[in-house]
mmCIF file of C-alpha atoms in Angstrom:
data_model
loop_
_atom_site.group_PDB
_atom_site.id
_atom_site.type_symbol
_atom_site.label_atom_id
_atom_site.label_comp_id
_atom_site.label_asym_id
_atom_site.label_seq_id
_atom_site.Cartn_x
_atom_site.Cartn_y
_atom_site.Cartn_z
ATOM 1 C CA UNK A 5 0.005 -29.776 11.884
ATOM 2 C CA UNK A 6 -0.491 -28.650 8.240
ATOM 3 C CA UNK A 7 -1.894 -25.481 7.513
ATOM 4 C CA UNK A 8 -4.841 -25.257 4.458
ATOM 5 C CA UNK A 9 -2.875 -22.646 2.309
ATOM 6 C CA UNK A 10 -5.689 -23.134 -0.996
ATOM 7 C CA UNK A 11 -7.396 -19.939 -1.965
ATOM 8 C CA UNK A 12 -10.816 -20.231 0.076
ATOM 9 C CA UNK A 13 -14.357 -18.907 -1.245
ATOM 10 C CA UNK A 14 -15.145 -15.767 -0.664
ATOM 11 C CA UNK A 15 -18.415 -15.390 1.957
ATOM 12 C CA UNK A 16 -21.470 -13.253 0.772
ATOM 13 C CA UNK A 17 -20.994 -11.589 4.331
ATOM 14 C CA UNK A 18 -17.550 -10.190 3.603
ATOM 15 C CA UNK A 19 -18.284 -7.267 1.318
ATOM 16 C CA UNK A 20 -16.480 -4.487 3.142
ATOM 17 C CA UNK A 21 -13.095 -6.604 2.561
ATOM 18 C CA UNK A 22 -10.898 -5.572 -0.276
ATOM 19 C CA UNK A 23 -11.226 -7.815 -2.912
ATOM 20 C CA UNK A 24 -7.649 -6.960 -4.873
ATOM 21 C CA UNK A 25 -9.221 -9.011 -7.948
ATOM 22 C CA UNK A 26 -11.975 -6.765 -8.426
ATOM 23 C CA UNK A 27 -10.865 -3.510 -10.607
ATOM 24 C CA UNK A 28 -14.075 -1.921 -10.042
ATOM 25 C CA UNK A 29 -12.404 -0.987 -6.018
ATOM 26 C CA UNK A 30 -9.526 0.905 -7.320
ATOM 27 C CA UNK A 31 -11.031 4.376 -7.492
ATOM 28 C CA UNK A 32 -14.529 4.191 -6.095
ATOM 29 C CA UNK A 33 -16.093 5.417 -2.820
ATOM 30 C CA UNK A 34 -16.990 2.095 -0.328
ATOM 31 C CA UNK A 35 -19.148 3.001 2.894
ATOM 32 C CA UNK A 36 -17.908 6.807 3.020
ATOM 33 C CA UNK A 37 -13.805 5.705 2.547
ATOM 34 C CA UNK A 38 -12.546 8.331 0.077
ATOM 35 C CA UNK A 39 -10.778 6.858 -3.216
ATOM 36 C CA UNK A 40 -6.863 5.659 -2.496
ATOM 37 C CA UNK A 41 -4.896 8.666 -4.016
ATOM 38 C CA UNK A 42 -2.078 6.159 -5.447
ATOM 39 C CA UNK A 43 -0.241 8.830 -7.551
ATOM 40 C CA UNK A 44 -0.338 11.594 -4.756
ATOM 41 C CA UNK A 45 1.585 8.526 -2.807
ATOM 42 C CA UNK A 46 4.105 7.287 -5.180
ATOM 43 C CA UNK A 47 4.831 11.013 -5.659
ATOM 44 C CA UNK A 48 5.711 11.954 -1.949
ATOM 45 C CA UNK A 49 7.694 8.531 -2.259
ATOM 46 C CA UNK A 50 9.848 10.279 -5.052
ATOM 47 C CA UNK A 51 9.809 13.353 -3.210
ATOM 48 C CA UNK A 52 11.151 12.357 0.247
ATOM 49 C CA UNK A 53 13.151 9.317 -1.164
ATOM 50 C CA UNK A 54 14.825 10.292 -4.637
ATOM 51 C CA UNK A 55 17.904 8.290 -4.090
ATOM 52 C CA UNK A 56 15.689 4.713 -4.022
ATOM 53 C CA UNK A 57 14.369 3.379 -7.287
ATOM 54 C CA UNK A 58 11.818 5.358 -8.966
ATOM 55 C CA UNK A 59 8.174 3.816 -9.287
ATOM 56 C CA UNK A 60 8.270 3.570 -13.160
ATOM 57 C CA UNK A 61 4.784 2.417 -13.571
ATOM 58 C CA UNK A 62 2.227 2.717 -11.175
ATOM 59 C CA UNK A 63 0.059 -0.483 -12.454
ATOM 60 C CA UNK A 64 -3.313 -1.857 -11.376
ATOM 61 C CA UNK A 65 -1.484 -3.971 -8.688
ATOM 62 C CA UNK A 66 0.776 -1.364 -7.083
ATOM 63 C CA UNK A 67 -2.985 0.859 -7.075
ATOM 64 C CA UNK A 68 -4.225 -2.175 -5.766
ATOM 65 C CA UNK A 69 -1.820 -2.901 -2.876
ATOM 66 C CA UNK A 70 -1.681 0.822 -2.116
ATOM 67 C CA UNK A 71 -5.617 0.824 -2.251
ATOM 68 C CA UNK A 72 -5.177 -2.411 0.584
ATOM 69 C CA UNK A 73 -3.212 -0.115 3.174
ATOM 70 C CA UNK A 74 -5.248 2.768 2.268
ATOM 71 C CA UNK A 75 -8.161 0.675 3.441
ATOM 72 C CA UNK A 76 -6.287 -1.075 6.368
ATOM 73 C CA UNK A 77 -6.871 1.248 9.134
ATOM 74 C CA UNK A 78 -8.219 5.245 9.014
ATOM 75 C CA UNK A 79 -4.827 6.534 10.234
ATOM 76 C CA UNK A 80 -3.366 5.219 6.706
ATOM 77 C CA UNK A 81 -6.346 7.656 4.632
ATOM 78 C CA UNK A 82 -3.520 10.817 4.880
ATOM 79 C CA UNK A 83 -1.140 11.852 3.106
ATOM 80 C CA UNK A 84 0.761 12.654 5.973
ATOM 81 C CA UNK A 85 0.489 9.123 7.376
ATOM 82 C CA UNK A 86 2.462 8.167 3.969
ATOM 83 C CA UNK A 87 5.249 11.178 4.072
ATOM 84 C CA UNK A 88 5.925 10.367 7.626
ATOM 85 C CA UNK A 89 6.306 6.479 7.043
ATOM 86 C CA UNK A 90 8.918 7.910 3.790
ATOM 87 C CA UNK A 91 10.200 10.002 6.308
ATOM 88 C CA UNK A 92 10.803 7.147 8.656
ATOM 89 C CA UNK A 93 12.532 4.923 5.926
ATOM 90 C CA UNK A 94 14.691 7.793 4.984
ATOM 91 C CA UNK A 95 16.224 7.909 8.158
ATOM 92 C CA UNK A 96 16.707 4.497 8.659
ATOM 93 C CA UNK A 97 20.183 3.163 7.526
ATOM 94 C CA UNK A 98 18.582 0.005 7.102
ATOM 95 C CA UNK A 99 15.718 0.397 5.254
ATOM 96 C CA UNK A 100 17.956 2.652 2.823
ATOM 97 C CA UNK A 101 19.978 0.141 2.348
ATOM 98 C CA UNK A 102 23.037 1.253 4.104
ATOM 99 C CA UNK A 103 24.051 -1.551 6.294
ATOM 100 C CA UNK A 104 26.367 -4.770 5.700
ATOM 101 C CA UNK A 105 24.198 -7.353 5.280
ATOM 102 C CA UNK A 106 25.534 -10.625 7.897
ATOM 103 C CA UNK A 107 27.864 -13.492 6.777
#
């Protein structure tokens, strides 16, 4: 069957869901969640993983997306949650980019 892919209205009961086109989330406190640290994260992502691309601007929509995961689940609310998952891509061949893609 088809799927209903159009944006769909937002319900009054789903204010704890990040809204990514509301600014006003980016840096303040929501029911106790401390602030997304987005330039704490981007850099440990230079720190453990200088050989991929650098993040030259860290925009309203990267802070936004990184404000998303941040959000996602209390295990992602550490920095150590993000070195570890840098970590993890670092030693991953794939992930750095080091494997053939298929023909």
């Amino acid at each position: 069957g088809l799927v209903d892919a159009s944006p769909q209205p937002v319900q009054s009961n789903d204010q704890d869901l990040f809204e990514p086109d509301q600014p006003e989330h980016l840096n303040g406190h929501q029911h106790g969640i401390k602030p997304c640290p987005a330039q704490a994260i981007a850099d440990l992502y230079h720190q453990v993983l200088p050989e991929l691309p650098a993040v030259a601007l860290l925009n309203d929509t990267r802070r936004r997306h990184l404000q998303a995961r941040w959000r996602e689940h209390e295990a992602h609310r550490s920095l150590d949650f993000w070195r570890e998952l840098f970590e993890t891509v670092k030693a991953s061949p794939f992930l750095m980019g080091n494997v053939p893609g298929r023909n």
